[in-house]
């Protein structure tokens, strides 16, 4: 089980926060990771977001669950995806499994994202962006 967080900055040009993965599979991805055995889902989402980006949004909203059997090349992984909105693009600090963390304008996303994160972003952005 994994928990991922799509963070949108409501700047003049709305942006999404992505991390560049330090470990395979490599590439840009939504911040997130595995839920610990004794951890609540939302606590895992907050922990992973903070570990990978240093950010702590005041509010997370559970948005969707993704569980296609082939979504993660390492094995069957179900991900609960949360969303957060920030009024400004706070400076992220890459850490833990993230080699880099940065904001991407929604009009200039990386062409190839890890896992099924392009599908997740398309679904979530339709809900979060007005």
JSON list of C-alpha atoms in Angstrom, two decimals:
[
{"chain": "A", "resi": 1, "resn": "UNK", "atom": "CA", "xyz": [0.00, 0.00, 0.00]},
{"chain": "A", "resi": 2, "resn": "UNK", "atom": "CA", "xyz": [1.28, 3.46, -0.88]},
{"chain": "A", "resi": 3, "resn": "UNK", "atom": "CA", "xyz": [0.18, 7.02, -0.24]},
{"chain": "A", "resi": 4, "resn": "UNK", "atom": "CA", "xyz": [0.94, 9.76, -2.78]},
{"chain": "A", "resi": 5, "resn": "UNK", "atom": "CA", "xyz": [0.28, 13.51, -2.66]},
{"chain": "A", "resi": 6, "resn": "UNK", "atom": "CA", "xyz": [-0.47, 15.82, -5.58]},
{"chain": "A", "resi": 7, "resn": "UNK", "atom": "CA", "xyz": [0.38, 19.36, -4.44]},
{"chain": "A", "resi": 8, "resn": "UNK", "atom": "CA", "xyz": [-0.84, 22.28, -6.54]},
{"chain": "A", "resi": 9, "resn": "UNK", "atom": "CA", "xyz": [0.48, 25.82, -6.06]},
{"chain": "A", "resi": 10, "resn": "UNK", "atom": "CA", "xyz": [-2.12, 28.40, -7.00]},
{"chain": "A", "resi": 11, "resn": "UNK", "atom": "CA", "xyz": [0.40, 30.89, -8.33]},
{"chain": "A", "resi": 12, "resn": "UNK", "atom": "CA", "xyz": [-0.26, 33.08, -11.37]},
{"chain": "A", "resi": 13, "resn": "UNK", "atom": "CA", "xyz": [0.62, 29.99, -13.37]},
{"chain": "A", "resi": 14, "resn": "UNK", "atom": "CA", "xyz": [-0.66, 26.92, -11.46]},
{"chain": "A", "resi": 15, "resn": "UNK", "atom": "CA", "xyz": [2.12, 24.41, -10.80]},
{"chain": "A", "resi": 16, "resn": "UNK", "atom": "CA", "xyz": [2.45, 20.87, -9.49]},
{"chain": "A", "resi": 17, "resn": "UNK", "atom": "CA", "xyz": [5.19, 19.60, -7.19]},
{"chain": "A", "resi": 18, "resn": "UNK", "atom": "CA", "xyz": [7.16, 16.60, -8.48]},
{"chain": "A", "resi": 19, "resn": "UNK", "atom": "CA", "xyz": [10.21, 14.74, -7.26]},
{"chain": "A", "resi": 20, "resn": "UNK", "atom": "CA", "xyz": [12.95, 13.12, -9.30]},
{"chain": "A", "resi": 21, "resn": "UNK", "atom": "CA", "xyz": [13.35, 9.61, -7.89]},
{"chain": "A", "resi": 22, "resn": "UNK", "atom": "CA", "xyz": [16.71, 8.65, -6.42]},
{"chain": "A", "resi": 23, "resn": "UNK", "atom": "CA", "xyz": [16.03, 4.89, -6.79]},
{"chain": "A", "resi": 24, "resn": "UNK", "atom": "CA", "xyz": [14.66, 2.74, -9.63]},
{"chain": "A", "resi": 25, "resn": "UNK", "atom": "CA", "xyz": [12.35, 3.14, -11.30]},
{"chain": "A", "resi": 26, "resn": "UNK", "atom": "CA", "xyz": [13.92, 6.51, -12.04]},
{"chain": "A", "resi": 27, "resn": "UNK", "atom": "CA", "xyz": [12.15, 9.59, -13.34]},
{"chain": "A", "resi": 28, "resn": "UNK", "atom": "CA", "xyz": [9.88, 12.38, -12.17]},
{"chain": "A", "resi": 29, "resn": "UNK", "atom": "CA", "xyz": [7.04, 11.33, -9.89]},
{"chain": "A", "resi": 30, "resn": "UNK", "atom": "CA", "xyz": [4.39, 12.50, -7.47]},
{"chain": "A", "resi": 31, "resn": "UNK", "atom": "CA", "xyz": [5.78, 12.61, -3.92]},
{"chain": "A", "resi": 32, "resn": "UNK", "atom": "CA", "xyz": [4.79, 9.56, -1.90]},
{"chain": "A", "resi": 33, "resn": "UNK", "atom": "CA", "xyz": [5.72, 6.10, -0.80]},
{"chain": "A", "resi": 34, "resn": "UNK", "atom": "CA", "xyz": [4.87, 3.01, 1.15]},
{"chain": "A", "resi": 35, "resn": "UNK", "atom": "CA", "xyz": [2.60, 3.01, 4.20]},
{"chain": "A", "resi": 36, "resn": "UNK", "atom": "CA", "xyz": [4.20, 1.58, 7.35]},
{"chain": "A", "resi": 37, "resn": "UNK", "atom": "CA", "xyz": [2.36, -1.41, 8.94]},
{"chain": "A", "resi": 38, "resn": "UNK", "atom": "CA", "xyz": [1.11, 0.59, 11.94]},
{"chain": "A", "resi": 39, "resn": "UNK", "atom": "CA", "xyz": [0.49, 3.87, 10.07]},
{"chain": "A", "resi": 40, "resn": "UNK", "atom": "CA", "xyz": [-2.75, 5.56, 9.08]},
{"chain": "A", "resi": 41, "resn": "UNK", "atom": "CA", "xyz": [-2.99, 6.42, 5.36]},
{"chain": "A", "resi": 42, "resn": "UNK", "atom": "CA", "xyz": [-3.12, 10.20, 5.79]},
{"chain": "A", "resi": 43, "resn": "UNK", "atom": "CA", "xyz": [-0.22, 10.08, 8.24]},
{"chain": "A", "resi": 44, "resn": "UNK", "atom": "CA", "xyz": [1.81, 8.15, 5.66]},
{"chain": "A", "resi": 45, "resn": "UNK", "atom": "CA", "xyz": [0.95, 10.74, 2.99]},
{"chain": "A", "resi": 46, "resn": "UNK", "atom": "CA", "xyz": [2.06, 13.61, 5.27]},
{"chain": "A", "resi": 47, "resn": "UNK", "atom": "CA", "xyz": [5.24, 11.77, 6.30]},
{"chain": "A", "resi": 48, "resn": "UNK", "atom": "CA", "xyz": [6.27, 10.86, 2.74]},
{"chain": "A", "resi": 49, "resn": "UNK", "atom": "CA", "xyz": [5.56, 14.38, 1.46]},
{"chain": "A", "resi": 50, "resn": "UNK", "atom": "CA", "xyz": [7.63, 15.91, 4.25]},
{"chain": "A", "resi": 51, "resn": "UNK", "atom": "CA", "xyz": [10.50, 13.40, 3.89]},
{"chain": "A", "resi": 52, "resn": "UNK", "atom": "CA", "xyz": [10.75, 13.92, 0.12]},
{"chain": "A", "resi": 53, "resn": "UNK", "atom": "CA", "xyz": [10.05, 17.67, -0.17]},
{"chain": "A", "resi": 54, "resn": "UNK", "atom": "CA", "xyz": [10.17, 19.26, 3.29]},
{"chain": "A", "resi": 55, "resn": "UNK", "atom": "CA", "xyz": [6.63, 20.61, 2.79]},
{"chain": "A", "resi": 56, "resn": "UNK", "atom": "CA", "xyz": [3.73, 20.27, 5.23]},
{"chain": "A", "resi": 57, "resn": "UNK", "atom": "CA", "xyz": [0.47, 21.52, 3.70]},
{"chain": "A", "resi": 58, "resn": "UNK", "atom": "CA", "xyz": [-2.15, 22.35, 6.34]},
{"chain": "A", "resi": 59, "resn": "UNK", "atom": "CA", "xyz": [-4.81, 20.22, 4.67]},
{"chain": "A", "resi": 60, "resn": "UNK", "atom": "CA", "xyz": [-4.82, 17.02, 2.62]},
{"chain": "A", "resi": 61, "resn": "UNK", "atom": "CA", "xyz": [-7.89, 15.62, 0.90]},
{"chain": "A", "resi": 62, "resn": "UNK", "atom": "CA", "xyz": [-8.19, 11.98, -0.14]},
{"chain": "A", "resi": 63, "resn": "UNK", "atom": "CA", "xyz": [-9.02, 12.02, -3.84]},
{"chain": "A", "resi": 64, "resn": "UNK", "atom": "CA", "xyz": [-8.72, 8.60, -5.44]},
{"chain": "A", "resi": 65, "resn": "UNK", "atom": "CA", "xyz": [-7.25, 5.12, -5.26]},
{"chain": "A", "resi": 66, "resn": "UNK", "atom": "CA", "xyz": [-5.23, 3.53, -8.06]},
{"chain": "A", "resi": 67, "resn": "UNK", "atom": "CA", "xyz": [-4.63, -0.19, -8.15]},
{"chain": "A", "resi": 68, "resn": "UNK", "atom": "CA", "xyz": [-3.99, -1.49, -11.66]},
{"chain": "A", "resi": 69, "resn": "UNK", "atom": "CA", "xyz": [-1.89, -4.66, -11.24]},
{"chain": "A", "resi": 70, "resn": "UNK", "atom": "CA", "xyz": [0.89, -3.36, -13.52]},
{"chain": "A", "resi": 71, "resn": "UNK", "atom": "CA", "xyz": [1.11, 0.22, -12.19]},
{"chain": "A", "resi": 72, "resn": "UNK", "atom": "CA", "xyz": [4.42, -0.46, -10.37]},
{"chain": "A", "resi": 73, "resn": "UNK", "atom": "CA", "xyz": [7.15, -2.57, -12.02]},
{"chain": "A", "resi": 74, "resn": "UNK", "atom": "CA", "xyz": [8.40, -3.64, -8.55]},
{"chain": "A", "resi": 75, "resn": "UNK", "atom": "CA", "xyz": [5.18, -5.50, -7.75]},
{"chain": "A", "resi": 76, "resn": "UNK", "atom": "CA", "xyz": [1.50, -5.07, -6.94]},
{"chain": "A", "resi": 77, "resn": "UNK", "atom": "CA", "xyz": [1.02, -1.70, -5.26]},
{"chain": "A", "resi": 78, "resn": "UNK", "atom": "CA", "xyz": [-2.23, 0.08, -4.49]},
{"chain": "A", "resi": 79, "resn": "UNK", "atom": "CA", "xyz": [-1.92, 3.83, -4.00]},
{"chain": "A", "resi": 80, "resn": "UNK", "atom": "CA", "xyz": [-4.27, 6.14, -2.16]},
{"chain": "A", "resi": 81, "resn": "UNK", "atom": "CA", "xyz": [-3.80, 9.63, -3.62]},
{"chain": "A", "resi": 82, "resn": "UNK", "atom": "CA", "xyz": [-4.26, 12.82, -1.65]},
{"chain": "A", "resi": 83, "resn": "UNK", "atom": "CA", "xyz": [-4.41, 16.37, -2.91]},
{"chain": "A", "resi": 84, "resn": "UNK", "atom": "CA", "xyz": [-3.27, 19.67, -1.41]},
{"chain": "A", "resi": 85, "resn": "UNK", "atom": "CA", "xyz": [-3.46, 23.28, -2.54]},
{"chain": "A", "resi": 86, "resn": "UNK", "atom": "CA", "xyz": [-1.00, 25.99, -1.60]},
{"chain": "A", "resi": 87, "resn": "UNK", "atom": "CA", "xyz": [-1.41, 29.71, -2.26]},
{"chain": "A", "resi": 88, "resn": "UNK", "atom": "CA", "xyz": [2.26, 30.02, -3.21]},
{"chain": "A", "resi": 89, "resn": "UNK", "atom": "CA", "xyz": [4.99, 27.73, -4.49]},
{"chain": "A", "resi": 90, "resn": "UNK", "atom": "CA", "xyz": [6.92, 27.09, -1.26]},
{"chain": "A", "resi": 91, "resn": "UNK", "atom": "CA", "xyz": [10.54, 26.15, -1.83]},
{"chain": "A", "resi": 92, "resn": "UNK", "atom": "CA", "xyz": [10.86, 22.35, -1.66]},
{"chain": "A", "resi": 93, "resn": "UNK", "atom": "CA", "xyz": [13.92, 20.62, -0.24]},
{"chain": "A", "resi": 94, "resn": "UNK", "atom": "CA", "xyz": [14.60, 17.20, -1.76]},
{"chain": "A", "resi": 95, "resn": "UNK", "atom": "CA", "xyz": [15.26, 14.46, 0.77]},
{"chain": "A", "resi": 96, "resn": "UNK", "atom": "CA", "xyz": [14.94, 10.74, 1.48]},
{"chain": "A", "resi": 97, "resn": "UNK", "atom": "CA", "xyz": [14.08, 8.98, -1.80]},
{"chain": "A", "resi": 98, "resn": "UNK", "atom": "CA", "xyz": [14.02, 12.23, -3.80]},
{"chain": "A", "resi": 99, "resn": "UNK", "atom": "CA", "xyz": [17.12, 13.35, -5.71]},
{"chain": "A", "resi": 100, "resn": "UNK", "atom": "CA", "xyz": [15.35, 16.62, -6.59]},
{"chain": "A", "resi": 101, "resn": "UNK", "atom": "CA", "xyz": [12.04, 18.35, -5.94]},
{"chain": "A", "resi": 102, "resn": "UNK", "atom": "CA", "xyz": [10.64, 21.15, -8.04]},
{"chain": "A", "resi": 103, "resn": "UNK", "atom": "CA", "xyz": [7.51, 22.85, -9.27]},
{"chain": "A", "resi": 104, "resn": "UNK", "atom": "CA", "xyz": [6.34, 22.31, -12.85]},
{"chain": "A", "resi": 105, "resn": "UNK", "atom": "CA", "xyz": [3.78, 24.58, -14.51]},
{"chain": "A", "resi": 106, "resn": "UNK", "atom": "CA", "xyz": [0.72, 22.51, -15.42]},
{"chain": "A", "resi": 107, "resn": "UNK", "atom": "CA", "xyz": [1.35, 23.52, -19.03]},
{"chain": "A", "resi": 108, "resn": "UNK", "atom": "CA", "xyz": [4.94, 22.17, -18.98]},
{"chain": "A", "resi": 109, "resn": "UNK", "atom": "CA", "xyz": [4.94, 18.79, -17.24]},
{"chain": "A", "resi": 110, "resn": "UNK", "atom": "CA", "xyz": [7.73, 16.28, -17.92]},
{"chain": "A", "resi": 111, "resn": "UNK", "atom": "CA", "xyz": [6.89, 14.11, -20.91]},
{"chain": "A", "resi": 112, "resn": "UNK", "atom": "CA", "xyz": [7.54, 10.87, -19.08]},
{"chain": "A", "resi": 113, "resn": "UNK", "atom": "CA", "xyz": [6.55, 10.25, -15.47]},
{"chain": "A", "resi": 114, "resn": "UNK", "atom": "CA", "xyz": [7.32, 7.21, -13.32]},
{"chain": "A", "resi": 115, "resn": "UNK", "atom": "CA", "xyz": [4.72, 4.51, -12.69]},
{"chain": "A", "resi": 116, "resn": "UNK", "atom": "CA", "xyz": [1.19, 5.55, -13.74]},
{"chain": "A", "resi": 117, "resn": "UNK", "atom": "CA", "xyz": [1.66, 9.09, -12.46]},
{"chain": "A", "resi": 118, "resn": "UNK", "atom": "CA", "xyz": [0.63, 10.72, -15.75]},
{"chain": "A", "resi": 119, "resn": "UNK", "atom": "CA", "xyz": [-2.76, 8.99, -15.39]},
{"chain": "A", "resi": 120, "resn": "UNK", "atom": "CA", "xyz": [-2.99, 9.99, -11.73]},
{"chain": "A", "resi": 121, "resn": "UNK", "atom": "CA", "xyz": [-2.14, 13.62, -12.50]},
{"chain": "A", "resi": 122, "resn": "UNK", "atom": "CA", "xyz": [-4.71, 13.81, -15.28]},
{"chain": "A", "resi": 123, "resn": "UNK", "atom": "CA", "xyz": [-7.40, 12.45, -12.96]},
{"chain": "A", "resi": 124, "resn": "UNK", "atom": "CA", "xyz": [-6.46, 14.58, -9.95]},
{"chain": "A", "resi": 125, "resn": "UNK", "atom": "CA", "xyz": [-5.87, 17.82, -11.84]},
{"chain": "A", "resi": 126, "resn": "UNK", "atom": "CA", "xyz": [-9.36, 17.58, -13.29]},
{"chain": "A", "resi": 127, "resn": "UNK", "atom": "CA", "xyz": [-10.62, 17.69, -9.68]},
{"chain": "A", "resi": 128, "resn": "UNK", "atom": "CA", "xyz": [-8.20, 20.20, -8.14]},
{"chain": "A", "resi": 129, "resn": "UNK", "atom": "CA", "xyz": [-7.77, 22.83, -10.84]},
{"chain": "A", "resi": 130, "resn": "UNK", "atom": "CA", "xyz": [-10.72, 25.09, -11.53]}
]
